[in-house]
Amino acid sequence: MQKQEFTISAYTENTIGLLNRITIMFTRRRMNIDSLTVSESAIAGISKFTIVVKDTEERIRKLCVQIERHVEVLKCFYHRNDEVVHQEVALYKVSSESLLSGDHIEKLVREYNARILEITPNFTVIEKTGHKAETQELFEKLNPHGVLQFIRSGRVAITRSNIEKLSEFLRERDRVQTVLDHNN
Amino acid sequence: MTTQNNSSLERDEENVTGAQALIKSLLEEGVDTIFGYPGGAIMPVYDALYDFLDKVNHVLTRHEQGAIHAAQGYARVSGKVGVCFATSGPGATNLITGIADAMIDSTPLVCFTGQVTSPLLGTDAFQESDIVGMSMPVTKWNYQITDADEITDVVAKAFFIAKSGRPGPVLIDISKDAQFAPTSFKYKKYRRIRSYLPEQPVEKKSLIDAARLINQAKKPLMLVGQGVVLSGAEKVLLQFAEKTGIPMASTLLGLSAVPSDHPLWKGMLGMHGNYGPNVMTNECDLLLAVGMRFDDRVTGDIKTYATQAKVIHVEIDPSEINKNIPAEVAICSDAKKALKMLLKLVKDNDHTAWCNEFVPFQEAEYEKVIEKDIYPSKPGLTMGEVVHQVAEATNHDAIMATDVGQQQMIAARYFKFKNSRSCITSGGLGTMGFGLPAAVGAAVGNPTKPVIAFLGDGGYQMTIQEMATIKQENLNVKVVVLNNEFLGMVRQWQELFFDRRYSFTEMHNPDFIKIAEGYGIPARLVRERDDLAAAIDEMLAQEGPYFLEVRVEKEDNVFPMVPSGATISDVRLGPNS
Ligand SMILES: Cc1ncc(C[n+]2csc(CCOP(=O)(O)OP(=O)(O)O)c2C)c(N)n1
């Protein structure tokens, strides 16, 4: 099976140490994490991990069920890139002098749909959201004009299917719990 | 229900320390035994324990590894959660091997470690170690408490997690200030956790599909794993097997779930398992795997494993399904529930002709291996004859514990079991040093039967200090060291696969008899076959502990053997076959 890029979304309780518990599962399998974002999900108290890795679907599937074994993990999904809309944010710092010494930078900002966040006498911060290839391309174009600092966030992603999978999952989980309580 | 609420209201009013709340919580969980070893960071807990010794027993081992293996042995014989205590730093790190062992062998444990006082966390304080970080990959759940008010809730959660679903070890680290701090005591057991679903409702369709395959099968084979024992499915398993006429074989940890003399029981699977079940795995048309996880020691090369057969996998842990061997039908369930439901759907059947196909393999194995092992004609004593004779002398009604290596495989092959939960051995991790302390826990957990610990001379010396625990507690443990003066199993591999280059496997041992006597345990050495029976009789007649050393043939090998990575049906019955 071919390796390809997958976006893993894990919904978890917001507890200390869970980040570690999850990342060591990748280490143990010698999988390199390309990007990792953790933040609160739409449901209060539930965190969402978005993890980008390249591997075979078979290995990713097995990994996801094993992530789900953790007591504090509610659910773990994985998606191919065409199944999600995903973005990253990049910030570029250039000297204000180079911004003002011609219109190259301003043109690039317009051309790449980026925007200027802050201008100070010393430096200017430009922001662009997009796929990694796009933010990278802007970096390469800006760099000849002197990029002082460049940083890119991890990926955030939303599925293309129209239901929020987690709420559906939580409803189902409640139903299952009730059935189990009834049977036991 | 109401009385329970009233009484817990009453208890609610008490003002206690965190340490007292911890002990009271254990009592609420029905804990009757703790295995442990004290030290600075857990002293408040030990002090609180001192007031409850009429309600709970504490066994002081001689090493924390001993405490945790004892807790494992206790859990494995009794079906209850094993509990152990250790101090911070080195006490905590000494638990790690046992925690890893319990994780891979699905043993329910709750381990408590003391921790430095919370303001010192992260400062490299005396005896501080990040046990929560270190134990993360080998615990089902772990948690650090720095606030006394959390203790009762976390303990309740820990017990629920340890024993529900696929059981496993939980570690709770408690800072010393939380042990001292005042809190109130109010205990409420856990019944559910939002993010944790220990079992799934069984899908009707998978049961119906499974029953259809079972009813149609001409050559079905059932594989019995530890899940059968953990779910208490032994009885319904036999009803199921007898109704369907399906022959059974078990994994190492599934041993004793089925009485070894049952006509449908065909033996053990895997690397040193029986010839018939291994070969027949690659001959059957249906493989019904119950509560097992297709470990590589069982499957050999998975590419050639049972490729001709349809596979039904009954397993409580969803991550085990389709992990190693793809299942035609998966039933994600507790073995007992699944078998109960399947029992109603399957037809009465008879597979005598198919069962008879095992006979030539049983005969070949008997002639080439078993007879030579248990009734040897050559002069040197064999491990097989010792295990066989001890088992016969106990009428197969004892609990067997083993260490790891040749003696483990021989004990597993020849002991023959009557009662469930009577085979205590380290399967997934293969932990040398497990046997003696596990026997301690087994004897505490089931005092009605003698515990026979078969140990190698190597593994015995890894946890030999637990002889003192056996003596102090006067436990009915019969320690049988099968001394070949080698790290036998490694030597066997060197002989077979490394041109007999015996690199660091020969052992110059101390005088084990003197050592046992030094511990105050009656001891006897057997070198000659003629002395064996009398020594075994003396051992079993002795009340309490006994030590028997048997000098066995130095370079015997364990057969049958599936070389690692080979196809399961390529079983070798001897060095040249
Ligand atoms: C803690 C640990 N270290 C090393 C090993 C590797 N190992 C497996 S079997 C074995 C030899 C065991 O020798 P002994 O205890 O004398 O038993 P025998 O095989 O001779 O019965 C060794 C070293 C292990 N399983 N566990």
PDB file of C-alpha atoms in Angstrom, chain A residues 88-178:
ATOM      1  CA  GLU A  88      -2.598  26.731   7.835  1.00  0.00           C
ATOM      2  CA  VAL A  89      -1.703  30.239   8.914  1.00  0.00           C
ATOM      3  CA  ALA A  90       1.731  31.661   8.131  1.00  0.00           C
ATOM      4  CA  LEU A  91       3.295  34.822   9.534  1.00  0.00           C
ATOM      5  CA  TYR A  92       6.170  36.637   7.813  1.00  0.00           C
ATOM      6  CA  LYS A  93       8.190  39.426   9.400  1.00  0.00           C
ATOM      7  CA  VAL A  94       9.981  41.848   7.079  1.00  0.00           C
ATOM      8  CA  SER A  95      11.693  45.125   7.876  1.00  0.00           C
ATOM      9  CA  SER A  96       9.444  48.125   7.344  1.00  0.00           C
ATOM     10  CA  GLU A  97      12.237  49.650   5.374  1.00  0.00           C
ATOM     11  CA  SER A  98      12.090  46.958   2.724  1.00  0.00           C
ATOM     12  CA  LEU A  99       8.298  47.276   2.615  1.00  0.00           C
ATOM     13  CA  LEU A 100       8.559  50.986   1.918  1.00  0.00           C
ATOM     14  CA  SER A 101      11.515  50.871  -0.440  1.00  0.00           C
ATOM     15  CA  GLY A 102       9.456  49.803  -3.431  1.00  0.00           C
ATOM     16  CA  ASP A 103       6.145  48.108  -4.202  1.00  0.00           C
ATOM     17  CA  HIS A 104       7.422  44.512  -4.571  1.00  0.00           C
ATOM     18  CA  ILE A 105       6.203  43.399  -1.192  1.00  0.00           C
ATOM     19  CA  GLU A 106       2.850  45.136  -1.425  1.00  0.00           C
ATOM     20  CA  LYS A 107       2.271  43.537  -4.813  1.00  0.00           C
ATOM     21  CA  LEU A 108       3.067  40.090  -3.435  1.00  0.00           C
ATOM     22  CA  VAL A 109       0.686  40.655  -0.526  1.00  0.00           C
ATOM     23  CA  ARG A 110      -2.115  41.468  -2.951  1.00  0.00           C
ATOM     24  CA  GLU A 111      -1.254  38.721  -5.416  1.00  0.00           C
ATOM     25  CA  TYR A 112      -1.170  36.028  -2.721  1.00  0.00           C
ATOM     26  CA  ASN A 113      -4.264  37.213  -0.880  1.00  0.00           C
ATOM     27  CA  ALA A 114      -2.181  37.882   2.201  1.00  0.00           C
ATOM     28  CA  ARG A 115      -2.673  40.854   4.517  1.00  0.00           C
ATOM     29  CA  ILE A 116      -0.607  43.146   6.613  1.00  0.00           C
ATOM     30  CA  LEU A 117      -1.255  42.634  10.310  1.00  0.00           C
ATOM     31  CA  GLU A 118       0.957  45.240  11.878  1.00  0.00           C
ATOM     32  CA  ILE A 119       3.384  47.925  10.771  1.00  0.00           C
ATOM     33  CA  THR A 120       5.867  49.450  13.200  1.00  0.00           C
ATOM     34  CA  PRO A 121       8.792  51.748  12.390  1.00  0.00           C
ATOM     35  CA  ASN A 122      11.066  48.722  12.497  1.00  0.00           C
ATOM     36  CA  PHE A 123       9.139  45.787  11.119  1.00  0.00           C
ATOM     37  CA  THR A 124       5.983  44.671   9.367  1.00  0.00           C
ATOM     38  CA  VAL A 125       4.072  41.418   9.922  1.00  0.00           C
ATOM     39  CA  ILE A 126       2.277  39.807   7.008  1.00  0.00           C
ATOM     40  CA  GLU A 127      -0.240  36.993   7.400  1.00  0.00           C
ATOM     41  CA  LYS A 128      -1.385  34.425   4.900  1.00  0.00           C
ATOM     42  CA  THR A 129      -3.714  31.456   5.285  1.00  0.00           C
ATOM     43  CA  GLY A 130      -3.637  28.622   2.839  1.00  0.00           C
ATOM     44  CA  HIS A 131      -2.211  25.219   2.142  1.00  0.00           C
ATOM     45  CA  LYS A 132       1.388  24.577   2.992  1.00  0.00           C
ATOM     46  CA  ALA A 133       2.477  24.845  -0.641  1.00  0.00           C
ATOM     47  CA  GLU A 134       0.890  28.297  -0.931  1.00  0.00           C
ATOM     48  CA  THR A 135       2.383  29.750   2.238  1.00  0.00           C
ATOM     49  CA  GLN A 136       5.709  28.266   1.238  1.00  0.00           C
ATOM     50  CA  GLU A 137       5.537  29.848  -2.194  1.00  0.00           C
ATOM     51  CA  LEU A 138       4.906  33.285  -0.698  1.00  0.00           C
ATOM     52  CA  PHE A 139       7.878  32.764   1.596  1.00  0.00           C
ATOM     53  CA  GLU A 140      10.096  32.012  -1.346  1.00  0.00           C
ATOM     54  CA  LYS A 141       8.895  35.129  -3.157  1.00  0.00           C
ATOM     55  CA  LEU A 142       9.314  37.373  -0.092  1.00  0.00           C
ATOM     56  CA  ASN A 143      12.647  36.008   0.975  1.00  0.00           C
ATOM     57  CA  PRO A 144      14.772  37.856  -1.604  1.00  0.00           C
ATOM     58  CA  HIS A 145      13.400  41.058  -0.048  1.00  0.00           C
ATOM     59  CA  GLY A 146      14.559  39.965   3.372  1.00  0.00           C
ATOM     60  CA  VAL A 147      12.274  37.877   5.604  1.00  0.00           C
ATOM     61  CA  LEU A 148      13.386  38.340   9.224  1.00  0.00           C
ATOM     62  CA  GLN A 149      11.149  35.642  10.651  1.00  0.00           C
ATOM     63  CA  PHE A 150       8.765  33.067   9.201  1.00  0.00           C
ATOM     64  CA  ILE A 151       6.409  30.783  11.094  1.00  0.00           C
ATOM     65  CA  ARG A 152       3.669  28.440  10.025  1.00  0.00           C
ATOM     66  CA  SER A 153       0.922  26.971  12.238  1.00  0.00           C
ATOM     67  CA  GLY A 154      -0.174  23.358  12.275  1.00  0.00           C
ATOM     68  CA  ARG A 155      -3.088  22.318  10.112  1.00  0.00           C
ATOM     69  CA  VAL A 156      -6.713  22.907  11.037  1.00  0.00           C
ATOM     70  CA  ALA A 157      -9.270  20.934   9.116  1.00  0.00           C
ATOM     71  CA  ILE A 158     -12.997  20.532   8.696  1.00  0.00           C
ATOM     72  CA  THR A 159     -14.673  17.571   7.025  1.00  0.00           C
ATOM     73  CA  ARG A 160     -16.603  18.012   3.803  1.00  0.00           C
ATOM     74  CA  SER A 161     -19.545  15.907   5.009  1.00  0.00           C
ATOM     75  CA  ASN A 162     -22.320  18.133   6.258  1.00  0.00           C
ATOM     76  CA  ILE A 163     -22.833  16.772   9.761  1.00  0.00           C
ATOM     77  CA  GLU A 164     -20.522  17.584  12.644  1.00  0.00           C
ATOM     78  CA  LYS A 165     -19.282  14.054  13.263  1.00  0.00           C
ATOM     79  CA  LEU A 166     -18.597  14.480  16.946  1.00  0.00           C
ATOM     80  CA  SER A 167     -22.083  15.552  18.008  1.00  0.00           C
ATOM     81  CA  GLU A 168     -23.500  12.652  16.044  1.00  0.00           C
ATOM     82  CA  PHE A 169     -21.020  10.402  17.766  1.00  0.00           C
ATOM     83  CA  LEU A 170     -21.834  11.723  21.248  1.00  0.00           C
ATOM     84  CA  ARG A 171     -25.536  11.168  20.684  1.00  0.00           C
ATOM     85  CA  GLU A 172     -24.868   7.598  19.559  1.00  0.00           C
ATOM     86  CA  ARG A 173     -22.563   7.025  22.526  1.00  0.00           C
ATOM     87  CA  ASP A 174     -25.319   8.105  24.923  1.00  0.00           C
ATOM     88  CA  ARG A 175     -27.741   5.730  23.308  1.00  0.00           C
ATOM     89  CA  VAL A 176     -25.256   2.857  23.518  1.00  0.00           C
ATOM     90  CA  GLN A 177     -24.513   3.583  27.186  1.00  0.00           C
ATOM     91  CA  THR A 178     -28.203   3.478  27.963  1.00  0.00           C
TER      92      THR A 178
END
